[in-house]
mmCIF file with all atom_site columns, C-alpha atoms in Angstrom:
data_model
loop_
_atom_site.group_PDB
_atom_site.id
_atom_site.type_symbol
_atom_site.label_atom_id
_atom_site.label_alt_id
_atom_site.label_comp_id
_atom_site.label_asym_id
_atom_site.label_entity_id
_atom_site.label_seq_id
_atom_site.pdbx_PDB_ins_code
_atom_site.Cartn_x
_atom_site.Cartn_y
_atom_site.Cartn_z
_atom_site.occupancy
_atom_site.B_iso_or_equiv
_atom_site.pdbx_formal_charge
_atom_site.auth_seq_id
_atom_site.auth_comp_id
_atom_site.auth_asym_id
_atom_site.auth_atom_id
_atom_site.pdbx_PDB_model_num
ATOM 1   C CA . UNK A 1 1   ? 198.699 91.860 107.922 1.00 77.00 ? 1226 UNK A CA 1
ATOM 2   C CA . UNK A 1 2   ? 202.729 91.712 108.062 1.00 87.00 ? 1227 UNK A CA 1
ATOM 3   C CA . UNK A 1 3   ? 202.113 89.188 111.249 1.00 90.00 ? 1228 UNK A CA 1
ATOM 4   C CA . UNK A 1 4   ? 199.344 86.934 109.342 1.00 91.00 ? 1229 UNK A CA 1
ATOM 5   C CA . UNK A 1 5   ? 201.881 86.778 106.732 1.00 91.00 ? 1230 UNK A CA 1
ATOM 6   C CA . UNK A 1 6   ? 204.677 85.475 108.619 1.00 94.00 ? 1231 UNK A CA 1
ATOM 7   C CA . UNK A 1 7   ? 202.169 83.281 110.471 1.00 93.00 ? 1232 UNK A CA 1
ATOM 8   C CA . UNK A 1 8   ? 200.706 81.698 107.240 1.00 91.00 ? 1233 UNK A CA 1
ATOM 9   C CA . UNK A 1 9   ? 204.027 81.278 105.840 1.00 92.00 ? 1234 UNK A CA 1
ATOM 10  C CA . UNK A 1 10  ? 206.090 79.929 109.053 1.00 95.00 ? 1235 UNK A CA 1
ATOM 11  C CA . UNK A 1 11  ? 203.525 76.868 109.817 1.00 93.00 ? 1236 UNK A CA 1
ATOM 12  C CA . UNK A 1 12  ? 203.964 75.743 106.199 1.00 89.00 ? 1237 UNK A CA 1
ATOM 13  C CA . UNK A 1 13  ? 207.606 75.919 106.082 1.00 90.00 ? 1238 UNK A CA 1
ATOM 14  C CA . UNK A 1 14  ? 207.220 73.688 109.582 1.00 90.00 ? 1239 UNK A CA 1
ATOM 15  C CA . UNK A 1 15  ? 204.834 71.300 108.747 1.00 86.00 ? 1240 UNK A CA 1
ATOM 16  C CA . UNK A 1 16  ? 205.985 70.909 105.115 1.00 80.00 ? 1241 UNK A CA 1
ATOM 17  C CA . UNK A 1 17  ? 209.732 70.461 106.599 1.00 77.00 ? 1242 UNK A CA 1
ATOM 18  C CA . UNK A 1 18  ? 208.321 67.230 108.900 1.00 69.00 ? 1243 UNK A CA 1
ATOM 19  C CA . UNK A 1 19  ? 208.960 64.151 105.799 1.00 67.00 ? 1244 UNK A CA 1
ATOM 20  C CA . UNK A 1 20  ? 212.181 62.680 106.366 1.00 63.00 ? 1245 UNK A CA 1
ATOM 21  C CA . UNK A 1 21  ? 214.798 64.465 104.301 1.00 70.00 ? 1246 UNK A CA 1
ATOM 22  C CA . UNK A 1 22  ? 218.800 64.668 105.067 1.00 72.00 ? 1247 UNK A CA 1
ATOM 23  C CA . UNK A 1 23  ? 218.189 68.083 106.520 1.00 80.00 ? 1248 UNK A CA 1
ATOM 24  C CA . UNK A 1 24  ? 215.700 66.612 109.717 1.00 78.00 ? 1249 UNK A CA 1
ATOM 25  C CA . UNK A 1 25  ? 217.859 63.150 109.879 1.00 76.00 ? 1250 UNK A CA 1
ATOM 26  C CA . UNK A 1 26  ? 221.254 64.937 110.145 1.00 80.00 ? 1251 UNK A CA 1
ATOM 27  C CA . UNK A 1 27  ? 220.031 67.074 112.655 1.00 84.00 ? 1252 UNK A CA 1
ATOM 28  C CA . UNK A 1 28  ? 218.524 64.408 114.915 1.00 78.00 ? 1253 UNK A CA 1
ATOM 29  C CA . UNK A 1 29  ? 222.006 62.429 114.249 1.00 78.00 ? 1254 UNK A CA 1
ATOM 30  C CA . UNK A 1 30  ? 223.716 65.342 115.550 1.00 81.00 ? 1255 UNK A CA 1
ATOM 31  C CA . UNK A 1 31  ? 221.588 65.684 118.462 1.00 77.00 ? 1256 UNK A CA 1
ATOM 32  C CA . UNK A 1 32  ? 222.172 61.939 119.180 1.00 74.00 ? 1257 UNK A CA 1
ATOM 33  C CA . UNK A 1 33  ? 225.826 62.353 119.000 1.00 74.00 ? 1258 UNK A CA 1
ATOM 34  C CA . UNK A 1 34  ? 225.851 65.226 120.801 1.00 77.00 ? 1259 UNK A CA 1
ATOM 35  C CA . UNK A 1 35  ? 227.013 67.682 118.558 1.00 82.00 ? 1260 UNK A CA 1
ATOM 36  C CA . UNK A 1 36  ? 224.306 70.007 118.930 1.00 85.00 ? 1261 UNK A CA 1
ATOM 37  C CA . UNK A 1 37  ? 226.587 73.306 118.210 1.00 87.00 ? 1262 UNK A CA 1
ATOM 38  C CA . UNK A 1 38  ? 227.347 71.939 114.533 1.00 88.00 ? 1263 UNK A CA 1
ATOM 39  C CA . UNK A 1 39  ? 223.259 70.856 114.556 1.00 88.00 ? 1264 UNK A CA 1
ATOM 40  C CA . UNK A 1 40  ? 222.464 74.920 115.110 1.00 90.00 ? 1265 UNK A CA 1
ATOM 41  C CA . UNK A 1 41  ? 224.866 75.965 112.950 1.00 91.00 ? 1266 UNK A CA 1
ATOM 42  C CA . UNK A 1 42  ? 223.481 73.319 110.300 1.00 90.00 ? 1267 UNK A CA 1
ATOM 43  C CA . UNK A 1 43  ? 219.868 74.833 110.391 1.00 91.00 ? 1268 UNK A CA 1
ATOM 44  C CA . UNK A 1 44  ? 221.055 77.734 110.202 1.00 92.00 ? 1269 UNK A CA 1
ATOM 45  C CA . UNK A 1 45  ? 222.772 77.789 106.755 1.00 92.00 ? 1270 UNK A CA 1
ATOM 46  C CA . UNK A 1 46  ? 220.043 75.654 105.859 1.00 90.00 ? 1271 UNK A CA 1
ATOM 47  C CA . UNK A 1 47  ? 217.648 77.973 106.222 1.00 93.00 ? 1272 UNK A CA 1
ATOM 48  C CA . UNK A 1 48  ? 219.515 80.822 104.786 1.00 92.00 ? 1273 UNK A CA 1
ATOM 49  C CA . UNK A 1 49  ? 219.044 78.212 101.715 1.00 90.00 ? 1274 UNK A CA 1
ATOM 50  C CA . UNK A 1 50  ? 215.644 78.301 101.587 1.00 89.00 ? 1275 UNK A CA 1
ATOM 51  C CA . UNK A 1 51  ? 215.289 81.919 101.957 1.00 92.00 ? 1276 UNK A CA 1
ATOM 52  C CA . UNK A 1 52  ? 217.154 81.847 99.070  1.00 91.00 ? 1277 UNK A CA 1
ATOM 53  C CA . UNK A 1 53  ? 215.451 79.154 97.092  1.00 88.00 ? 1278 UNK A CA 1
ATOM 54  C CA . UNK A 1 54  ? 212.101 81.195 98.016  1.00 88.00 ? 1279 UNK A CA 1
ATOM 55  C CA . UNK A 1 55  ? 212.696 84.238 97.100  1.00 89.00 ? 1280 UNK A CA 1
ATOM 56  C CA . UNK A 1 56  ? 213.890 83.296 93.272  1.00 88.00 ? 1281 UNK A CA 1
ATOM 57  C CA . UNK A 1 57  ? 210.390 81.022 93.373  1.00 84.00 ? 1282 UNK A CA 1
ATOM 58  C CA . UNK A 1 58  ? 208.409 84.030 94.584  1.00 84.00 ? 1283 UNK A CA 1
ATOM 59  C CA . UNK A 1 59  ? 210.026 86.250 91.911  1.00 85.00 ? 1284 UNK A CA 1
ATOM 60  C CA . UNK A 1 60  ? 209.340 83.680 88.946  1.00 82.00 ? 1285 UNK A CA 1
ATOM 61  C CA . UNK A 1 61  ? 205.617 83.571 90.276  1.00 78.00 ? 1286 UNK A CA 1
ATOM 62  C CA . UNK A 1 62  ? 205.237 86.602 90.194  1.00 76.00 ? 1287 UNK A CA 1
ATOM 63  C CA . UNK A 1 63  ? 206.519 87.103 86.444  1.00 78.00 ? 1288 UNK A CA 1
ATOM 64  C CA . UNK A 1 64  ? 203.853 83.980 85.370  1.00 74.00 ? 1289 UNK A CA 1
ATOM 65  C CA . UNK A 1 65  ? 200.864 86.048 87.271  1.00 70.00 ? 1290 UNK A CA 1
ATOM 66  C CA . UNK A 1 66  ? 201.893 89.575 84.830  1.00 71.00 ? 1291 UNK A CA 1
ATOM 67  C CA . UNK A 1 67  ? 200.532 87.545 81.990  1.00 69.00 ? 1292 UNK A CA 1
ATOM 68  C CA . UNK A 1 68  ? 196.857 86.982 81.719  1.00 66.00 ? 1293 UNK A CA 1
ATOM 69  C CA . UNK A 1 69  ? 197.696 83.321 79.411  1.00 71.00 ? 1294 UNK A CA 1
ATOM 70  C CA . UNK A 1 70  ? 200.609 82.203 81.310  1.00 69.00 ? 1295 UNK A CA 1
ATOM 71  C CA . UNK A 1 71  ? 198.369 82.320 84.611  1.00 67.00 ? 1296 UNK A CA 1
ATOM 72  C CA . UNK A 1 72  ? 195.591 80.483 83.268  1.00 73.00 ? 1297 UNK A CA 1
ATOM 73  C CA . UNK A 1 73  ? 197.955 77.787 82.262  1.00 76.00 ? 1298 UNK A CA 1
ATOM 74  C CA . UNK A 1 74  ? 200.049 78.127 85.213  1.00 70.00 ? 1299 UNK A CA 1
ATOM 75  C CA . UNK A 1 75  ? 196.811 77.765 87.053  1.00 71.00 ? 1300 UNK A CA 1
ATOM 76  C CA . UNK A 1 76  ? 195.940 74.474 86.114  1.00 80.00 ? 1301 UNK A CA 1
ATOM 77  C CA . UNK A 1 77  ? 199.508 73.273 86.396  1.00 77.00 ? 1302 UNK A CA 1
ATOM 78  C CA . UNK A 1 78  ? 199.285 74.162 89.741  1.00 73.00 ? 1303 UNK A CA 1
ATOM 79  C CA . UNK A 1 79  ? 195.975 72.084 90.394  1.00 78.00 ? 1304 UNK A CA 1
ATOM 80  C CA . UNK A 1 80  ? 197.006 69.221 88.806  1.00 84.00 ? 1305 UNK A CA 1
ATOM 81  C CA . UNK A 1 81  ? 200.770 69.754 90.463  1.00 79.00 ? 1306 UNK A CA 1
ATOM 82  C CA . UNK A 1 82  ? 199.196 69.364 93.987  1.00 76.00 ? 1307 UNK A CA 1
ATOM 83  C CA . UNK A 1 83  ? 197.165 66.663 92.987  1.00 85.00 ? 1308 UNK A CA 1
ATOM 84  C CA . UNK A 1 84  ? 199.991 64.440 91.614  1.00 84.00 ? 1309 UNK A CA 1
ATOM 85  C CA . UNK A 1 85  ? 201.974 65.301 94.904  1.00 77.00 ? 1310 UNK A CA 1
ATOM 86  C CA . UNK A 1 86  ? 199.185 64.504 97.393  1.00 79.00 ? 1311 UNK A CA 1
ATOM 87  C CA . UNK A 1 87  ? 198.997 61.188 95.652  1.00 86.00 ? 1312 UNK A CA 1
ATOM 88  C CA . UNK A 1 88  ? 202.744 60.421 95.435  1.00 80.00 ? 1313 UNK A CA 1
ATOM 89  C CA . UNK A 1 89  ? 202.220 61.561 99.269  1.00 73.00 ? 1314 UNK A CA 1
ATOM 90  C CA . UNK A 1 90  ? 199.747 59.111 100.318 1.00 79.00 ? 1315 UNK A CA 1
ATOM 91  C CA . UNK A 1 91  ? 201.614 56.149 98.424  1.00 80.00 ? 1316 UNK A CA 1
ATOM 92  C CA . UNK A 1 92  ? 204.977 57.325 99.500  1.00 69.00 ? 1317 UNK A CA 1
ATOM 93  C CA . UNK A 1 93  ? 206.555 55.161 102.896 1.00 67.00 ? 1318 UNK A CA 1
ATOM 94  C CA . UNK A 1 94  ? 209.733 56.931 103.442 1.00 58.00 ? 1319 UNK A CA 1
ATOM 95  C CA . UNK A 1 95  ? 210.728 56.345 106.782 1.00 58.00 ? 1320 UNK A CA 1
ATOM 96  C CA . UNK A 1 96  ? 213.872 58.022 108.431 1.00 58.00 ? 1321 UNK A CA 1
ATOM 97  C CA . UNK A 1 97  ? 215.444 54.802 108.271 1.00 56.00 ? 1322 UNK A CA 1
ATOM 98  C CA . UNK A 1 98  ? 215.492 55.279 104.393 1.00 54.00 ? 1323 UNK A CA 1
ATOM 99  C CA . UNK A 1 99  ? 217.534 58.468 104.849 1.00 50.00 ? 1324 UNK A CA 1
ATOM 100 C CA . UNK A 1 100 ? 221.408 57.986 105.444 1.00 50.00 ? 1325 UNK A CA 1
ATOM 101 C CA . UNK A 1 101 ? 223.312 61.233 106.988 1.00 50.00 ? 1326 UNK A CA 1
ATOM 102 C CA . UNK A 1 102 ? 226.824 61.601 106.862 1.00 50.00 ? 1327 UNK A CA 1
ATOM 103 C CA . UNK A 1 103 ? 228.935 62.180 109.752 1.00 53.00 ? 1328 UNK A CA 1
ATOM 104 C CA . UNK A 1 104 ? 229.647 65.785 110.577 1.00 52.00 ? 1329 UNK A CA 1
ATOM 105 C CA . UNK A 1 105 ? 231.878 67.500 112.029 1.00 53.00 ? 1330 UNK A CA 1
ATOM 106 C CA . UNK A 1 106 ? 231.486 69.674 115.168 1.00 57.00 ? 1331 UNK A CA 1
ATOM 107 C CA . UNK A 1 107 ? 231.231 73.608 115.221 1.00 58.00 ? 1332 UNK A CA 1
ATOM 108 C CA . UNK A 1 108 ? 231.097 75.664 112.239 1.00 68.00 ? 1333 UNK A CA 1
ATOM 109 C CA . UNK A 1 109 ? 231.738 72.754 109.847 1.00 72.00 ? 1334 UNK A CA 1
ATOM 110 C CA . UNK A 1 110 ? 228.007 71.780 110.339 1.00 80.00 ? 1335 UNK A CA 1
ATOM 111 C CA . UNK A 1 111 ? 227.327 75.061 108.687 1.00 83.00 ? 1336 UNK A CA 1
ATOM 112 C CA . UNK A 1 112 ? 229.238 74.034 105.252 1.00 82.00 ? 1337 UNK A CA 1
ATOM 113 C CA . UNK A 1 113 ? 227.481 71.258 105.342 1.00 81.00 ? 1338 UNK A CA 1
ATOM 114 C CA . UNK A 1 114 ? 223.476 72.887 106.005 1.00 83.00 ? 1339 UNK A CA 1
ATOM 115 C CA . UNK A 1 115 ? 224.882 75.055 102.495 1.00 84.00 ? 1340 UNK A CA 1
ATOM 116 C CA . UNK A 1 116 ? 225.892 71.663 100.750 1.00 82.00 ? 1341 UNK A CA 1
ATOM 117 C CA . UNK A 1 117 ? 222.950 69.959 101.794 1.00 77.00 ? 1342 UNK A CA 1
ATOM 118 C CA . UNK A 1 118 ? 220.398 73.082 101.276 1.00 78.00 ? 1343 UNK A CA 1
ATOM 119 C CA . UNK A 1 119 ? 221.713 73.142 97.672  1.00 77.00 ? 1344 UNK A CA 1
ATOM 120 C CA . UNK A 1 120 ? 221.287 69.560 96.701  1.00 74.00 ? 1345 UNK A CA 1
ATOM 121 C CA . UNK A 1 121 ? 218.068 69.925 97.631  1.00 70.00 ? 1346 UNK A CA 1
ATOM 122 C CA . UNK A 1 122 ? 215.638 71.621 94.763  1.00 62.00 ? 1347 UNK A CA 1
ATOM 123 C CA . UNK A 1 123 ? 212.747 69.754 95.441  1.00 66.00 ? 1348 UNK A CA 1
ATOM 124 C CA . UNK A 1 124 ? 212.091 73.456 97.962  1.00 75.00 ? 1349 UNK A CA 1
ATOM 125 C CA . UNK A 1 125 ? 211.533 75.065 94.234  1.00 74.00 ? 1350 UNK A CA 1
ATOM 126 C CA . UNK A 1 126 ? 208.605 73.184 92.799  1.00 73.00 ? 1351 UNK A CA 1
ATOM 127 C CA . UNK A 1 127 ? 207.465 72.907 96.707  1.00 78.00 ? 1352 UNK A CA 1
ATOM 128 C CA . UNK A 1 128 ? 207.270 76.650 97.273  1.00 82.00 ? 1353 UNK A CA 1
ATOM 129 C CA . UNK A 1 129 ? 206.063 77.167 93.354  1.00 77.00 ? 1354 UNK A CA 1
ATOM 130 C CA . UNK A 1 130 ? 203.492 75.619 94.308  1.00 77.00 ? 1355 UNK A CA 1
ATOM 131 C CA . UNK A 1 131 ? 202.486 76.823 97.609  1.00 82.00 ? 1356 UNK A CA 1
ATOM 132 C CA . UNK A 1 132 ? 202.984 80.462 96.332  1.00 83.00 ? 1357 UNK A CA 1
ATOM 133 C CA . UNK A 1 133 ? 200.735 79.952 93.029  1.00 78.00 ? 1358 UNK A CA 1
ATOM 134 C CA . UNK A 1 134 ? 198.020 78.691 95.348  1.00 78.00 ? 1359 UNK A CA 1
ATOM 135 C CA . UNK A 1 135 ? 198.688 81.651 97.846  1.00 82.00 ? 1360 UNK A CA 1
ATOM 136 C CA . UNK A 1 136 ? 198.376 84.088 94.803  1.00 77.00 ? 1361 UNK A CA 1
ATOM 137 C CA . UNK A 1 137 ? 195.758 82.395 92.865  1.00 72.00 ? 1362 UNK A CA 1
ATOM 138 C CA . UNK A 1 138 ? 193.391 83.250 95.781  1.00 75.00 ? 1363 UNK A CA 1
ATOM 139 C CA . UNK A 1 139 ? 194.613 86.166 97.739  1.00 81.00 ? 1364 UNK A CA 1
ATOM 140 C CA . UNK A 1 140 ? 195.213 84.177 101.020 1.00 83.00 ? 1365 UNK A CA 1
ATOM 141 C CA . UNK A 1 141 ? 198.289 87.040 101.991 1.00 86.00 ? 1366 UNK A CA 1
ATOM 142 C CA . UNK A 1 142 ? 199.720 89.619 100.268 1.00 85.00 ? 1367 UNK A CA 1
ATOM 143 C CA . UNK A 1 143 ? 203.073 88.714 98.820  1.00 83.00 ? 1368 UNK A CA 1
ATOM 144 C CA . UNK A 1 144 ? 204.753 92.546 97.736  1.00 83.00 ? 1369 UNK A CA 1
ATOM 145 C CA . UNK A 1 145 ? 206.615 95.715 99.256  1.00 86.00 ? 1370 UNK A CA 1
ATOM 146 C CA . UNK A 1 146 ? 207.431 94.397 102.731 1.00 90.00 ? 1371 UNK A CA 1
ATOM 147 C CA . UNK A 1 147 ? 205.062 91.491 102.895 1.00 90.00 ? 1372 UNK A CA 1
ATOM 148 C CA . UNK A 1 148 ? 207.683 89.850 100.326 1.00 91.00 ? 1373 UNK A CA 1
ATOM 149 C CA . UNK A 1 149 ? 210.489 89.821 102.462 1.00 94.00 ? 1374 UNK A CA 1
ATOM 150 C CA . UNK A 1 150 ? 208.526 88.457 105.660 1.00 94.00 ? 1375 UNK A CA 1
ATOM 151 C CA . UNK A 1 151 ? 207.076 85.750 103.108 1.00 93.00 ? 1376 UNK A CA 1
ATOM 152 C CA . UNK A 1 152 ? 210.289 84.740 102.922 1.00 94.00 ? 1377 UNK A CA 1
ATOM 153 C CA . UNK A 1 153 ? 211.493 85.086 106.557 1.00 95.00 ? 1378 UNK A CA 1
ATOM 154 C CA . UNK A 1 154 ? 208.263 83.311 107.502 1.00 94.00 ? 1379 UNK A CA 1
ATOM 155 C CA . UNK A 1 155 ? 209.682 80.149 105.106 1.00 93.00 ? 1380 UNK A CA 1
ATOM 156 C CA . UNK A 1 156 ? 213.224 80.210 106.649 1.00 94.00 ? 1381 UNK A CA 1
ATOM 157 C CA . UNK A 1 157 ? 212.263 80.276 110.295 1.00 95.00 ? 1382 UNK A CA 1
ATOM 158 C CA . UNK A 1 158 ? 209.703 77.601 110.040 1.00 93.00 ? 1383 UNK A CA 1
ATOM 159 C CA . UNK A 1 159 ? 212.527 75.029 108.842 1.00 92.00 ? 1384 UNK A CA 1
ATOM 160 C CA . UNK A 1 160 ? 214.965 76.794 111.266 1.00 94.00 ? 1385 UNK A CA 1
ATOM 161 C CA . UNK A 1 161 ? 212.453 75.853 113.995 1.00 94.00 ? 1386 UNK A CA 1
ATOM 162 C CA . UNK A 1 162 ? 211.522 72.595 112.829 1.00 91.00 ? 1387 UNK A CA 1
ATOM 163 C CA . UNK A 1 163 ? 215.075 71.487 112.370 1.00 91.00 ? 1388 UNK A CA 1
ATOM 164 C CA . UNK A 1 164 ? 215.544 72.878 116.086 1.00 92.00 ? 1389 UNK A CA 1
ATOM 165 C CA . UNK A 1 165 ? 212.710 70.504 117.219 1.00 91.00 ? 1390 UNK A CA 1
ATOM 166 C CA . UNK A 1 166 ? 214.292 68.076 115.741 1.00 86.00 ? 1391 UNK A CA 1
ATOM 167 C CA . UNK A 1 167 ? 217.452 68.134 117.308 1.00 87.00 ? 1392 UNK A CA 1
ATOM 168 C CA . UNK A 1 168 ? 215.142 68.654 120.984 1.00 86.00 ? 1393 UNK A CA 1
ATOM 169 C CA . UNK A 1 169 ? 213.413 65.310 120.172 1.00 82.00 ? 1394 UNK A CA 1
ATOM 170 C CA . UNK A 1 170 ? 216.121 63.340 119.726 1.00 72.00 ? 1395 UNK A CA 1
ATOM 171 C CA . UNK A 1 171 ? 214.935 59.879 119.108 1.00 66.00 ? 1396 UNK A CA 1
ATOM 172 C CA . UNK A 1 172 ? 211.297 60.576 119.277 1.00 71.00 ? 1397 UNK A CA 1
ATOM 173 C CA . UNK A 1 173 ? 211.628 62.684 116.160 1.00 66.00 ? 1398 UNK A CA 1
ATOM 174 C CA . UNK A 1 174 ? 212.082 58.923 114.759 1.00 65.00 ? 1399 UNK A CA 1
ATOM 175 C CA . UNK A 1 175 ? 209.095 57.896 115.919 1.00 62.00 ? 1400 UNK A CA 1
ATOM 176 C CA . UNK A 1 176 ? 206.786 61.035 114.677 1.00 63.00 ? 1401 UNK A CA 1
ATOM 177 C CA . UNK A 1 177 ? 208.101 60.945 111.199 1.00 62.00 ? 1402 UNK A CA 1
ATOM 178 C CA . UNK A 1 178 ? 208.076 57.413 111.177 1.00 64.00 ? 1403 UNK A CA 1
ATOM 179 C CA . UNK A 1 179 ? 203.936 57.795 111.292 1.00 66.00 ? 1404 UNK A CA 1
ATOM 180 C CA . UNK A 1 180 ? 202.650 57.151 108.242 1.00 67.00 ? 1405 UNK A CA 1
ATOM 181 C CA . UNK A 1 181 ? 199.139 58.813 108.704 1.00 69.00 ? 1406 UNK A CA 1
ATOM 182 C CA . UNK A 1 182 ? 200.276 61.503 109.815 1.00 63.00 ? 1407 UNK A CA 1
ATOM 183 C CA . UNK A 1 183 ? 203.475 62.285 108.001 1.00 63.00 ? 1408 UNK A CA 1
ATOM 184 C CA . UNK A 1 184 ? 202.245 60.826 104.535 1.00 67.00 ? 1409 UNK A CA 1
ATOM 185 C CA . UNK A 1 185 ? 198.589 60.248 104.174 1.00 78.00 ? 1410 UNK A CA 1
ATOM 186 C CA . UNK A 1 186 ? 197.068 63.084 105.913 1.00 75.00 ? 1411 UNK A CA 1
ATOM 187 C CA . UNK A 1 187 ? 199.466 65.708 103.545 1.00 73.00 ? 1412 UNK A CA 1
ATOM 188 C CA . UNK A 1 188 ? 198.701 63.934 100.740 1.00 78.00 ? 1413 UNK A CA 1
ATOM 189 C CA . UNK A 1 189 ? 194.734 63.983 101.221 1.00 84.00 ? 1414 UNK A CA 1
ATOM 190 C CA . UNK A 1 190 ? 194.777 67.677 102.257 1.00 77.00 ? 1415 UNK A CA 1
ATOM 191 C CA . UNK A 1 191 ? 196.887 68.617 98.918  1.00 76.00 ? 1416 UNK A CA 1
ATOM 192 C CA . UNK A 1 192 ? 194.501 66.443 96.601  1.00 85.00 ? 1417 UNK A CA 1
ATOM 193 C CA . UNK A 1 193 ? 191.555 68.871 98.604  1.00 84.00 ? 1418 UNK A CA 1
ATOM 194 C CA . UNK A 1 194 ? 193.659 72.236 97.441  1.00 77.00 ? 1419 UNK A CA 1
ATOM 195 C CA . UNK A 1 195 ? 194.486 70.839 93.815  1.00 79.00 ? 1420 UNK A CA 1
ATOM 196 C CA . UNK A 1 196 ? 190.774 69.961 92.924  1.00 87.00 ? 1421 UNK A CA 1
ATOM 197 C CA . UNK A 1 197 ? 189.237 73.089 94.793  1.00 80.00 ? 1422 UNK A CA 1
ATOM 198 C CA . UNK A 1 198 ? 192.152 75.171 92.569  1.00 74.00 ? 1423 UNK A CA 1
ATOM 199 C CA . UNK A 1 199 ? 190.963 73.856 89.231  1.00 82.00 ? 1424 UNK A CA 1
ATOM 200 C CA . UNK A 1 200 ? 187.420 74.548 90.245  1.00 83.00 ? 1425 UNK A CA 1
ATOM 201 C CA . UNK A 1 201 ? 187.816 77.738 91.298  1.00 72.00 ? 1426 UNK A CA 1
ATOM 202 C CA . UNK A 1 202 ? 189.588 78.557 87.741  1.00 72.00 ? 1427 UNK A CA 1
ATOM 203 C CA . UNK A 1 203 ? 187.235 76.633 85.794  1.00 75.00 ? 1428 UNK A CA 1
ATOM 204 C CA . UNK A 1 204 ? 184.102 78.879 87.231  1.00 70.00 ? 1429 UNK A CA 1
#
């Protein structure tokens, strides 16, 4: 169970770290430049970020679920949460080209900036809110006692990883996130599924 937890958990973090953010471009500007210690050291404190950022999301979900009323509202929230994102997916065109990374320094400055960065980035709170509600709402994993804290590992190394694929493309990350199917579209059409299968599940 610990292992489908981390699992279930690390290939969301990945795929749901793909859009083009300043996390993903600085990386694969780093890697360009060739400063691919300070790109390591970036994910890394990035990812410490989100650990962080997750486990304060998990906690407040977890507080909404101990009341009966503030779940059922929560619920639909949630529904209508991932519908309004899987449509403001499939309309979005963000394109790395539409992301502007600053110039960082080699070694262990790239790890002040993966903090800086991590932090100005709270769009990972309503993102895991949301993933975790749905997660809850129908028992896909466990989410207490030790399967809280690999939960949260599971979220840190998938953006750890992608970032590190990132920086191994190179270039061709440009062209993958660049996709608009695939980056954009398909997302957006999968999250519209979960949202309208969430608030008929609570409905009935």
């Amino acid at each position: 169970m610990i292992l489908e937890v981390f699992l279930v958990t690390f290939i969301i973090s990945y795929l749901g770290s793909i859009p083009p953010g300043v996390a993903n471009v600085s990386v694969m500007q780093m890697g360009m430049k060739n400063h691919k210690r300070a790109a390591i050291f970036f994910s890394l404190s990035a990812s410490l970020v989100e650990f962080l950022y997750a486990g304060l999301t998990v906690k407040f979900q977890i507080f909404l679920q101990s009341s009966t009323r503030l779940d059922n509202i929560f619920h639909i929230i949630t529904g209508v949460a991932l519908i309004a994102v899987g449509l403001l997916s499939m309309r979005s065109k963000s394109t790395t080209a539409d992301v502007h990374g600053q110039e960082i320094a080699k070694g262990r400055d790239g790890f002040k900036k993966g903090i800086v960065l991590g932090f100005l980035n709270p769009m990972t709170i309503p993102f895991w809110l949301m993933v975790t509600a749905y997660i809850q709402n129908h028992q896909i994993i466990p989410l207490d006692g030790a399967a809280y804290w690999t939960y949260l590992a599971g979220i840190s190394s998938g953006t750890f990883v992608l970032l590190m694929t990132v920086l191994w493309l190179g270039k061709k990350f440009t062209q993958i996130s660049d996709n608009q199917l695939l980056v954009h579209k398909v997302p957006g059409i999968l999250l519209i599924g979960l949202g309208v299968y969430t608030l008929v599940a609570w409905y009935f």
